[in-house]
Coordinates of C-alpha atoms in Angstrom, one line a residue:
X912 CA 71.9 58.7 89.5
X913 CA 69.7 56.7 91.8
X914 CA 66.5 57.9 93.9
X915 CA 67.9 60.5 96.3
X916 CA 67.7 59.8 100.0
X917 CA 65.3 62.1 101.6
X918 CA 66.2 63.2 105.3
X919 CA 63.0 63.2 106.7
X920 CA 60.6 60.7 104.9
X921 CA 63.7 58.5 104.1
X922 CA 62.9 56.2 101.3
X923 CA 59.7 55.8 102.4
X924 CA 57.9 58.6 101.6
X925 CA 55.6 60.9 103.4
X926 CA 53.2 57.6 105.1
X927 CA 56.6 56.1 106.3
X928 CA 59.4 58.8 107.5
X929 CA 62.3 57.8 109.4
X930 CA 61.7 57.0 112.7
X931 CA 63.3 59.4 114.8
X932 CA 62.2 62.5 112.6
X933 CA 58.5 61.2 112.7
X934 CA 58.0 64.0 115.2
X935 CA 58.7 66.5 112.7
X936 CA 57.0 64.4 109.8
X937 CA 53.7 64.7 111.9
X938 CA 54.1 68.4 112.2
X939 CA 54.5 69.0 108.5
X940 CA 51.6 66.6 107.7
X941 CA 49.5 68.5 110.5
X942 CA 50.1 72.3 109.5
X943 CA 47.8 72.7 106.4
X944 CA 50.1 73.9 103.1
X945 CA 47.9 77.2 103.1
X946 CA 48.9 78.2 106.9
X947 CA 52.7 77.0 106.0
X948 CA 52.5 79.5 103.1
X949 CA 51.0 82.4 104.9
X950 CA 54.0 81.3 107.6
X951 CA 56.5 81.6 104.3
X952 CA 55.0 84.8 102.6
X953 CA 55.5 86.5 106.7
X954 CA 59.3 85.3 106.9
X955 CA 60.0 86.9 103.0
X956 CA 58.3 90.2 103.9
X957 CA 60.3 90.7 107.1
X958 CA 63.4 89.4 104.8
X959 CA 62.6 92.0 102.4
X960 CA 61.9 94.7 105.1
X961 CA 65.6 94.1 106.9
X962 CA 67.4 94.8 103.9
X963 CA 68.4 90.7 103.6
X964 CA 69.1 91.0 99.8
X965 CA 71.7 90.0 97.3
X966 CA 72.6 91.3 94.0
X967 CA 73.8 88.7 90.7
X968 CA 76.7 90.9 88.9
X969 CA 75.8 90.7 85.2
X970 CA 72.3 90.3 86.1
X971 CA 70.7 92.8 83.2
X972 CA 68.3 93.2 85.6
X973 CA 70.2 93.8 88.7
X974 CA 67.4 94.4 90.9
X975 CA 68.1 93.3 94.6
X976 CA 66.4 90.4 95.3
X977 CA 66.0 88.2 98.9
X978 CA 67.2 84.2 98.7
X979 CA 63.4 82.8 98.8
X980 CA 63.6 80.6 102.5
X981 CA 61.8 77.7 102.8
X982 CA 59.8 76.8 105.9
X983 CA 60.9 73.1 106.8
X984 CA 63.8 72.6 108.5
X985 CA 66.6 70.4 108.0
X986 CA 67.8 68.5 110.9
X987 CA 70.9 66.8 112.4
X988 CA 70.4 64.0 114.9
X989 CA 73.3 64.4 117.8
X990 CA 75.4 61.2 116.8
X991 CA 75.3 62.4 113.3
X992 CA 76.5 66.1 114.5
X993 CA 78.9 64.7 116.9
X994 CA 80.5 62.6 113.8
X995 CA 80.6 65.7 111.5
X996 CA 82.0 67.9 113.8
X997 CA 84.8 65.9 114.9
X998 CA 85.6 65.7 110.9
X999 CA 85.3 69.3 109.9
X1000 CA 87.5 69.7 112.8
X1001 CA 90.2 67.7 111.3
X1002 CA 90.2 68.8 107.8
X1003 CA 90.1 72.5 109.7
X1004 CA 93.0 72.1 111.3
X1005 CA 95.1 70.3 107.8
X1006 CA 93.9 73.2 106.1
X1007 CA 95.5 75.8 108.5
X1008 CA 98.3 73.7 108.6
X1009 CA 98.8 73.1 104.8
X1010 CA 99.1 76.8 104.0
X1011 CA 101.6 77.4 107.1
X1012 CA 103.7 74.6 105.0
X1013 CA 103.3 75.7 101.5
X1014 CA 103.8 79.8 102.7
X1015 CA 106.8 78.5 104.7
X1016 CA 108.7 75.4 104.9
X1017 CA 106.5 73.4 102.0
X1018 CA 107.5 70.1 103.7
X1019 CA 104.5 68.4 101.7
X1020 CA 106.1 69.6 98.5
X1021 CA 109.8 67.9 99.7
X1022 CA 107.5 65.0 100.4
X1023 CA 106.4 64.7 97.3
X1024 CA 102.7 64.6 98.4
X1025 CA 101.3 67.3 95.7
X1026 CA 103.1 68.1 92.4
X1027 CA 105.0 71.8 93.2
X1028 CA 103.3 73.0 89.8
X1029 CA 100.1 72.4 90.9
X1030 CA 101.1 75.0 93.6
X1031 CA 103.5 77.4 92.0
X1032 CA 101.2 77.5 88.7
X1033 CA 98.5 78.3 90.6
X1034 CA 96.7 82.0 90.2
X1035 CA 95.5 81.6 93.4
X1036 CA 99.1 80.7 95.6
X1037 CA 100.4 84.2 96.3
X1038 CA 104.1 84.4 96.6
X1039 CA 103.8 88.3 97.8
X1040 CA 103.4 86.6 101.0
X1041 CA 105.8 83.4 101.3
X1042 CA 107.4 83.8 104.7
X1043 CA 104.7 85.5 106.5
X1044 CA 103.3 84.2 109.5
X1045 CA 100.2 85.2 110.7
X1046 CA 99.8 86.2 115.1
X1047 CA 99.4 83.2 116.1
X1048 CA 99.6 80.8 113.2
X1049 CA 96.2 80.6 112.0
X1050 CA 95.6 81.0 108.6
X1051 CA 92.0 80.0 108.0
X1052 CA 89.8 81.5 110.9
X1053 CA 86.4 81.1 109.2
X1054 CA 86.1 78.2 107.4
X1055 CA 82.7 76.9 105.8
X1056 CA 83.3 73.2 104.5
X1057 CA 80.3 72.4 101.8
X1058 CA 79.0 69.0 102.7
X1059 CA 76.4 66.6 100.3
X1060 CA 74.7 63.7 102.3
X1061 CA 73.5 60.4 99.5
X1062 CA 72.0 58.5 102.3
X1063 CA 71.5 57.9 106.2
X1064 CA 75.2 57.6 107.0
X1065 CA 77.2 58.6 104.0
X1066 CA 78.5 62.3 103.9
X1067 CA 81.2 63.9 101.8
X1068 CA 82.7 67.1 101.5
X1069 CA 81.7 68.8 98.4
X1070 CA 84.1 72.0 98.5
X1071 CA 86.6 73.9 101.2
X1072 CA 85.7 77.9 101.9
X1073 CA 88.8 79.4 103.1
X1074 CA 88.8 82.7 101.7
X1075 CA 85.8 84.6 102.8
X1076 CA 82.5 82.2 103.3
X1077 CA 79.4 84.0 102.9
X1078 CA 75.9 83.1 104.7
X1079 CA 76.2 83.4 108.2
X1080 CA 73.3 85.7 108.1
X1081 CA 71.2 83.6 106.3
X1082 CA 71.7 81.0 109.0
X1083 CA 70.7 83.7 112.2
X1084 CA 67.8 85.3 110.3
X1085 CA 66.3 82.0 108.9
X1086 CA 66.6 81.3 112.7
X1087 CA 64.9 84.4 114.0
X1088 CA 62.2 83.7 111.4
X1089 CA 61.7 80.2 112.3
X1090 CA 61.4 80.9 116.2
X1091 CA 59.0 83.7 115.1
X1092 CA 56.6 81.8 112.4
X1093 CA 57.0 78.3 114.1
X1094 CA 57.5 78.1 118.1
X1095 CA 55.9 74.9 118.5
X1096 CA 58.8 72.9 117.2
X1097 CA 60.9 74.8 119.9
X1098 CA 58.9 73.2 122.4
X1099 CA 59.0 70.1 120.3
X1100 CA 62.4 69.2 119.5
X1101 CA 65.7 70.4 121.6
X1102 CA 67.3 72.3 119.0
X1103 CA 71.0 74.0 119.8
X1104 CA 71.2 77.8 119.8
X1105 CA 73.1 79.4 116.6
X1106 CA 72.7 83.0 117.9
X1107 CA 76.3 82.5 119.9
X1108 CA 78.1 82.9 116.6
X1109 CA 78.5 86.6 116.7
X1110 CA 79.9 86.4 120.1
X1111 CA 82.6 83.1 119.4
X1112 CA 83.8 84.8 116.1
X1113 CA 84.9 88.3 118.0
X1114 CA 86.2 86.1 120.6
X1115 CA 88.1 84.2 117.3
X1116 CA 89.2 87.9 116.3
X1117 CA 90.3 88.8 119.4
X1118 CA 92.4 85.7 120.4
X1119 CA 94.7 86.5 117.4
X1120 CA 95.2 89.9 117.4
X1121 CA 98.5 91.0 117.6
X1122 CA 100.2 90.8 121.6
X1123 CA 101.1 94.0 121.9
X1124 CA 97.3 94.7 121.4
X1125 CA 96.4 93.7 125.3
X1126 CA 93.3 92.4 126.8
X1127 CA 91.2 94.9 124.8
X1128 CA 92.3 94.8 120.6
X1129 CA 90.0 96.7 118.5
X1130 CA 88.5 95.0 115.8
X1131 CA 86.4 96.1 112.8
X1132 CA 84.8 94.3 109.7
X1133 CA 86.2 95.7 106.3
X1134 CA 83.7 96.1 103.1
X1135 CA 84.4 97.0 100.0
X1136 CA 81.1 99.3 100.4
X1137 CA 77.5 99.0 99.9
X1138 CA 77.4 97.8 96.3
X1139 CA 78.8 94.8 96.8
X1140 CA 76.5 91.6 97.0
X1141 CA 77.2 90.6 99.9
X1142 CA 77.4 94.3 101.9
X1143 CA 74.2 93.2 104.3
X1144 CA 76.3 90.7 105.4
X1145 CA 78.8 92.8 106.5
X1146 CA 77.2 95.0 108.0
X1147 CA 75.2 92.7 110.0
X1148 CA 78.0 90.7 111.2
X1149 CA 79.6 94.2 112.3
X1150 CA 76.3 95.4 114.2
X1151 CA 75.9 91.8 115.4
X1152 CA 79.5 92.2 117.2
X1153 CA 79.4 95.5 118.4
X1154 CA 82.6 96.5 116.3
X1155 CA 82.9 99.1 113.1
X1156 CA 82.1 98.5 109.6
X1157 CA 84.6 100.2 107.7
X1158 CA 85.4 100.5 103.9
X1159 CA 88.8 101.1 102.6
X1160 CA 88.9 105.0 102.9
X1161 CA 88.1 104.6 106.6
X1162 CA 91.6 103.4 107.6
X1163 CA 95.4 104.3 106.9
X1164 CA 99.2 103.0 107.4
X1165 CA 101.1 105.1 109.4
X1166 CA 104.5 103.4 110.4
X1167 CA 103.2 99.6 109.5
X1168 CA 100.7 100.6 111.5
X1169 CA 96.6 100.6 111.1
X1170 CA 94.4 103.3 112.1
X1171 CA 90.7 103.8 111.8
X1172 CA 89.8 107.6 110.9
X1173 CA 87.0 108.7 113.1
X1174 CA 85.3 111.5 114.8
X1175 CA 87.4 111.6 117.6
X1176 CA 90.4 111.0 115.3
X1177 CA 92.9 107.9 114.9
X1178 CA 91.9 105.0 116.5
X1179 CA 94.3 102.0 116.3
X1180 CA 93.1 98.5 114.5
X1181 CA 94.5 95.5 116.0
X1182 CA 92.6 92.8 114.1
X1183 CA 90.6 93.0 110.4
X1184 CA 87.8 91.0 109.4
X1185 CA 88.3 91.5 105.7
X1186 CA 85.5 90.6 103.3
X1187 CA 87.4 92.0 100.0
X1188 CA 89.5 89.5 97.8
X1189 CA 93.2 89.2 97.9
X1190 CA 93.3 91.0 94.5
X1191 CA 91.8 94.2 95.5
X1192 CA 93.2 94.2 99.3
X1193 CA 96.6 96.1 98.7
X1194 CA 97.0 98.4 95.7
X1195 CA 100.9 98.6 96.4
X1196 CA 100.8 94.5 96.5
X1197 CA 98.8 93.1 94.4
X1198 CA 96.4 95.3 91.9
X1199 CA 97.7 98.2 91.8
X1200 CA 94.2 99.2 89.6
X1201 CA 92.1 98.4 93.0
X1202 CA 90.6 101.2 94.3
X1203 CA 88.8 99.3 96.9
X1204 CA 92.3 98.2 98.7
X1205 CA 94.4 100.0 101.7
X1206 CA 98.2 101.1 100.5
X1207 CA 100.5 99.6 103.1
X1208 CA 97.9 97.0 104.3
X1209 CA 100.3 94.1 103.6
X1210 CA 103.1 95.4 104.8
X1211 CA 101.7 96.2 108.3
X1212 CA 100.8 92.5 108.1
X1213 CA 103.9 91.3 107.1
X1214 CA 105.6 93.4 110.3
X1215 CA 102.9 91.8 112.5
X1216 CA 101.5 94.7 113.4
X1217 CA 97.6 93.9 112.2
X1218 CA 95.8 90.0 111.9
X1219 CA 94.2 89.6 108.6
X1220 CA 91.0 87.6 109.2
X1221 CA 91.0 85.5 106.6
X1222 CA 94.8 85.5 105.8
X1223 CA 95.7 86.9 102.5
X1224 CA 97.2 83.8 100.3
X1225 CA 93.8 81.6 101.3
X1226 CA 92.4 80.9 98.3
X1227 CA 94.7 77.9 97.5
X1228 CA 93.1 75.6 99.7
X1229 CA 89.7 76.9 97.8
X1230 CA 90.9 75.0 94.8
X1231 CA 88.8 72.1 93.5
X1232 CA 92.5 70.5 92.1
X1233 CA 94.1 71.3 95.5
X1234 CA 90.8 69.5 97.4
X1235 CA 91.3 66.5 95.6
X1236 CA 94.1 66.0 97.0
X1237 CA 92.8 66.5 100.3
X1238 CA 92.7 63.3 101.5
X1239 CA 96.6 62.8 101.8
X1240 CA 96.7 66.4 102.7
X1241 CA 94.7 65.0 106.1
X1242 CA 96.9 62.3 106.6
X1243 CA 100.0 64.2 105.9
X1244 CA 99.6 66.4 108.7
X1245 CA 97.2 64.9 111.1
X1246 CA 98.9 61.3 110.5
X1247 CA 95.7 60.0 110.6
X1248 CA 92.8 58.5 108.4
X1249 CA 90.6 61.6 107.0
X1250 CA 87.1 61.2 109.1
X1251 CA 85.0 63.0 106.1
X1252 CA 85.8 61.5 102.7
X1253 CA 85.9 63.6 99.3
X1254 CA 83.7 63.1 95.9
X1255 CA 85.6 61.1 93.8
X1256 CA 86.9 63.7 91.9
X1257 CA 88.8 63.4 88.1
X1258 CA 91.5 65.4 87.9
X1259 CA 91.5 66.9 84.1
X1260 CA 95.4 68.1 84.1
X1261 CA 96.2 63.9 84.4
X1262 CA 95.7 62.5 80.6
X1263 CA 94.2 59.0 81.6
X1264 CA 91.5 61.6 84.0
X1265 CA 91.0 63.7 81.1
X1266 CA 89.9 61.0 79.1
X1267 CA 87.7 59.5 81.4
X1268 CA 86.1 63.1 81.8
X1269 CA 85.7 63.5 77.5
X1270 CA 84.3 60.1 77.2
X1271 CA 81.5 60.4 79.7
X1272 CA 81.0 64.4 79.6
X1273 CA 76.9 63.3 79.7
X1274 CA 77.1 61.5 83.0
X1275 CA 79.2 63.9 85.0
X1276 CA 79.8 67.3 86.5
X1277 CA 82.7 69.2 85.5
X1278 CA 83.8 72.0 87.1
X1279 CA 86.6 75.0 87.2
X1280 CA 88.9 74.7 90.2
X1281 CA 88.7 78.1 90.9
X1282 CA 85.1 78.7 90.0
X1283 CA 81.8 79.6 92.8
X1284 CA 78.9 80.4 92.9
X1285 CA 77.7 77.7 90.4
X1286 CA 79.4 79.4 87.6
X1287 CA 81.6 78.0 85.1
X1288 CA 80.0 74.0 85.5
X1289 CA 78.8 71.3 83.7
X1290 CA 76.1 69.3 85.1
X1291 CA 76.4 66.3 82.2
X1292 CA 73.5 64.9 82.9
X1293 CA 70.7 67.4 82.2
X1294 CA 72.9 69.6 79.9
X1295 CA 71.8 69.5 76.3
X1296 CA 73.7 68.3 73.5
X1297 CA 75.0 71.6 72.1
X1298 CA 76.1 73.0 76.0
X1299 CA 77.9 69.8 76.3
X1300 CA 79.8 69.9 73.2
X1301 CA 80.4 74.0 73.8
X1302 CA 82.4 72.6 77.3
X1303 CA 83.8 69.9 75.2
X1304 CA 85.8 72.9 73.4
X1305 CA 86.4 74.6 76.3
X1306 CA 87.7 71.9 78.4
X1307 CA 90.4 70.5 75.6
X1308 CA 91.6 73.9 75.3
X1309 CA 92.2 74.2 79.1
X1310 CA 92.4 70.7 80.3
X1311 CA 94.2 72.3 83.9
X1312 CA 91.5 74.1 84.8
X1313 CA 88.8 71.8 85.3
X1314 CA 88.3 68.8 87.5
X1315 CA 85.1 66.1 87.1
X1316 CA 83.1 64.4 89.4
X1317 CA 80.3 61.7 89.6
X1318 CA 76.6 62.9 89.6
X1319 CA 75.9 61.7 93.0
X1320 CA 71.9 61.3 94.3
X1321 CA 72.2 64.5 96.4
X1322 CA 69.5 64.0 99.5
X1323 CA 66.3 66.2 99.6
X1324 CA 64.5 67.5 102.0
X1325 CA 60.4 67.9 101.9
X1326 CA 60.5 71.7 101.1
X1327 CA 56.9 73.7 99.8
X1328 CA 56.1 74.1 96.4
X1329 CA 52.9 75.2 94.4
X1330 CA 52.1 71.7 94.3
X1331 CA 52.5 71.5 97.9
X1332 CA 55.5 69.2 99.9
X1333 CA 57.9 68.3 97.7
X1334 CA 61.1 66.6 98.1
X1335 CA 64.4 69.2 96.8
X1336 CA 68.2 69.0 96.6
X1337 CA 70.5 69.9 99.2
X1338 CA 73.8 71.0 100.6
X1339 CA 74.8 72.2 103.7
X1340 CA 77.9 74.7 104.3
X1341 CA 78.6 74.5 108.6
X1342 CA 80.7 76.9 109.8
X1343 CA 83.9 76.3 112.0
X1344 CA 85.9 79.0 113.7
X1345 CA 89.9 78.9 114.8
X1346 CA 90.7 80.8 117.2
X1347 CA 94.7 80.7 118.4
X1348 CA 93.6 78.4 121.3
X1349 CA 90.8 76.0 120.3
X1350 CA 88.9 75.2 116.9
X1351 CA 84.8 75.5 117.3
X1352 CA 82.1 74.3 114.8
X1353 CA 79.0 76.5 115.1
X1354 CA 76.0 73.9 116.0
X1355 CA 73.9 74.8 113.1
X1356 CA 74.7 76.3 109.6
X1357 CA 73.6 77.7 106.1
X1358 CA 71.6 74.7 104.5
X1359 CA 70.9 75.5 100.3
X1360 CA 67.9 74.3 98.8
X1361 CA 67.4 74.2 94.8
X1362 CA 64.3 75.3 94.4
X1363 CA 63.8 73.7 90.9
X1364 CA 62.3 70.0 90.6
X1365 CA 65.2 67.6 90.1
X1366 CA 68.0 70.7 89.9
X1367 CA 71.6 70.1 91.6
X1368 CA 72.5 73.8 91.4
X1369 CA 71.8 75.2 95.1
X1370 CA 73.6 78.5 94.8
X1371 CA 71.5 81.6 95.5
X1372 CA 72.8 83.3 92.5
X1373 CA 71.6 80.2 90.2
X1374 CA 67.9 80.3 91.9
X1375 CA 68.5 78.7 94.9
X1376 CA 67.1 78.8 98.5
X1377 CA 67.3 78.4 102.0
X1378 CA 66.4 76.4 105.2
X1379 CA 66.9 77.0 108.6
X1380 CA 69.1 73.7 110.0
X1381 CA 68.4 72.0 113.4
X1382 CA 71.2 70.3 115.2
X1383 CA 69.5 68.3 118.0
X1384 CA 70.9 67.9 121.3
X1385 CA 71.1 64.4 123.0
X1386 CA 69.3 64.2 126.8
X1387 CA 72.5 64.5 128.4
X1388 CA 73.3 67.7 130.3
X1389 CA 71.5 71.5 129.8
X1390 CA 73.5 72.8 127.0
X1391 CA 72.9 76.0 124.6
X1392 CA 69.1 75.5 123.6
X1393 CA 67.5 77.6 121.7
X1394 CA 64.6 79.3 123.0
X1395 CA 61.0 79.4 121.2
X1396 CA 60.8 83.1 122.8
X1397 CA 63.2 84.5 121.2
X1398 CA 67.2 84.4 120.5
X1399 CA 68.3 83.3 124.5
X1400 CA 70.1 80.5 125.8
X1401 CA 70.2 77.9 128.4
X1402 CA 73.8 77.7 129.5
X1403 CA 76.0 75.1 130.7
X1404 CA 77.2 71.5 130.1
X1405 CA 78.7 71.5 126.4

């Protein structure tokens, strides 16, 4: 693994940053580290004070915790946004239209473009629902695409979110923080407004509910309750909507048919933000264990009478075997070259792959295609001897369920340490919204920082942090710029 690019200081270092970002590069070098820390301590304490926590299951000590922010941004230039967004676009609109094939017709299977077992053997392809369509055809209306930068032009997409991507939060409060703790680069830098995204995803909800729902559908964010890791998220994207958070006891089937229990008695759901797995969702369906589920759920779904936001049967295009073959899955259905490449990615079900991976277990990271959250991974590299040869075992017993890739000089990003500016790892995870008329990528997202000198592992659970992440608008037209007094808008242009 080479030196890592950094994104602000470039290969240059702190006396030499990249030119256009020497703006910012100025400001870190003039705020001393003792002010930016008293600026870090004030964004935690307000973290802490909201209720912004997550929980680690298995954690022995299971005390909530906040994901420690960071208080230098990461930024986009506008041609660099404009060239990722027309990309996550793209492989947005294969993925929706990848699981409308392989629930329905499964012309890429006829075509002979992916191997039908790697479908149909899959824990994660749910055959409950083959033959549903979803109101108005989208499948994937949240999508958060993990991207990795190596240098100033070279992206690639690390992993597809398709299920139910967490950290939209993360990216309006480390907003709110940063317009609070550091207004000067507000007036500094033209920076486009995040705080929209409440707004564009109930307008996302609302243009696929159901047509017999009219102008007005009611929607409502569904939790598995407030023990769940992610639950402040939920509740906040609820409150920041203006619809209900229920949990599973809060709504019934009555005739294929949704209704919301409240005071004032039945009140009929029209479109479901679900943030519960596929597993748990239906009792009658799929576990019938689940006592976080609603009986009847899928078969309301199934007679069109409710949108499922995500749709059940997601999780497929969530699998690392399934994303390397991504790349034909974009020209299959766009009929066009993909505009964001993968990793090179080893797949460990092929033999010649699978002996690649075994030979060279040291250089590489090897993950499960249906792992998250930094679980379940090798990282070759810095893994010792004995950890290596534990996932040696484990990966000849399951060869299928593991797929490699190259340990690649993940950028960094100047971030404060004890020692002061330091460069750390990142990834970024935007977010893009499909609506049943038009497909929108928020400007901004949920940048991860690993807080450990020279760590990969970004993931919140694994001691990772956050940065807030500037997109910068051009000089064009007025478009939605974010305001140093708080979360308002300038509106017009695009």
């Amino acid at each position: 693994m080479g030196q890592a690019f950094d994104e602000i200081w470039g290969h240059g270092g702190p006396d030499s940053p990249r030119e256009e970002l020497a703006g910012l590069a100025r400001w870190m070098q003039g705020v001393p580290p003792r002010e930016l820390r008293r600026r870090l301590q004030a964004a935690e304490a307000t973290f802490r004070q909201l209720g912004i926590t997550f929980a680690v299951y298995g954690d022995s000590e299971a005390a909530e915790r906040i994901i420690p922010f960071d208080i230098v941004p990461r930024v986009f230039m506008p041609d660099e946004w404009a060239r990722l967004s027309k990309g996550l676009v793209q492989r947005t609109q294969a993925i929706n239209a990848f699981l409308d094939d392989i629930y329905g017709e499964r012309r890429i299977l006829k075509a002979g473009v992916l191997p039908p077992d790697l479908i149909f053997g899959n824990n994660q392809f749910r055959p409950e629902i083959a033959g549903i369509r979803p109101p108005h055809g989208v499948w994937a209306h949240i999508c958060g695409i993990d991207l990795v930068r190596t240098g100033p032009d070279e992206f690639f997409v690390l992993e597809d979110n398709a299920r139910t991507p967490s950290g939209v939060s993360y990216m309006l409060e480390n907003r709110e923080a940063m317009i609070r703790l550091c207004p000067e680069l507000f007036r500094n830098f033209r920076v486009a407004a995040v705080d929209s995204y409440p707004d564009r995803l109930l307008e996302t909800m609302r243009s696929v509910a159901p047509e017999r729902a009219g102008a007005h559908p009611v929607c409502v964010v569904l939790t598995p309750g407030h023990f769940n890791s992610a639950y402040y998220e939920h509740s906040f994207i609820a409150d920041s909507m203006g619809v209900e958070l229920v949990e599973p006891a809060d709504l019934l089937i009555d005739d294929d048919c949704v209704y919301m229990q409240t005071v004032s008695g039945r009140v009929r759901v029209d479109v479901i933000y679900r943030r519960i797995d596929d597993d748990y969702i239906d009792p009658v369906v799929f576990r019938p264990d689940s006592l976080l589920g609603v009986p009847g759920l899928i078969a309301a779904y199934r007679a069109g009478n409710v949108a499922l936001v995500n749709a059940p049967g997601n999780g497929i295009a969530d699998d690392k075997a399934i994303y390397s073959y991504m790349p034909e899955i974009v020209r299959f259905y766009s009929d066009s070259e993909p505009l964001l490449p993968n990793v090179e990615t080893w797949r460990c079900r092929e033999p010649e792959a699978f002996k690649y991976v075994l030979d060279h277990l040291d250089e590489l990271v090897v993950k499960l295609v249906d792992g998250s959250g930094g679980y379940g991974m090798l990282v070759g590299p810095t893994a010792s001897k004995a950890e290596i040869e534990d996932f040696r075992r484990a990966l000849i017993a399951e060869p299928q369920r593991y797929i490699a890739q190259p340990t690649l000089a993940l950028s960094t990003v100047p971030t404060l340490t004890d020692a002061g500016l330091s460069p750390r790892h990142v990834d970024f995870r935007p977010f893009v919204l499909t609506g049943a008329k038009d497909v929108q990528v928020v400007p901004g997202g949920l940048t991860r920082v690993a807080l450990k000198e020279g760590s990969l592992v970004v993931n919140s659970s694994q001691g990772g942090g956050t940065k807030d992440s500037f997109v910068l608008l051009d000089d064009g037209p007025p478009a939605q710029v974010q305001s140093m007094g708080g979360m308002t808008q300038r509106q017009g242009g695009r």
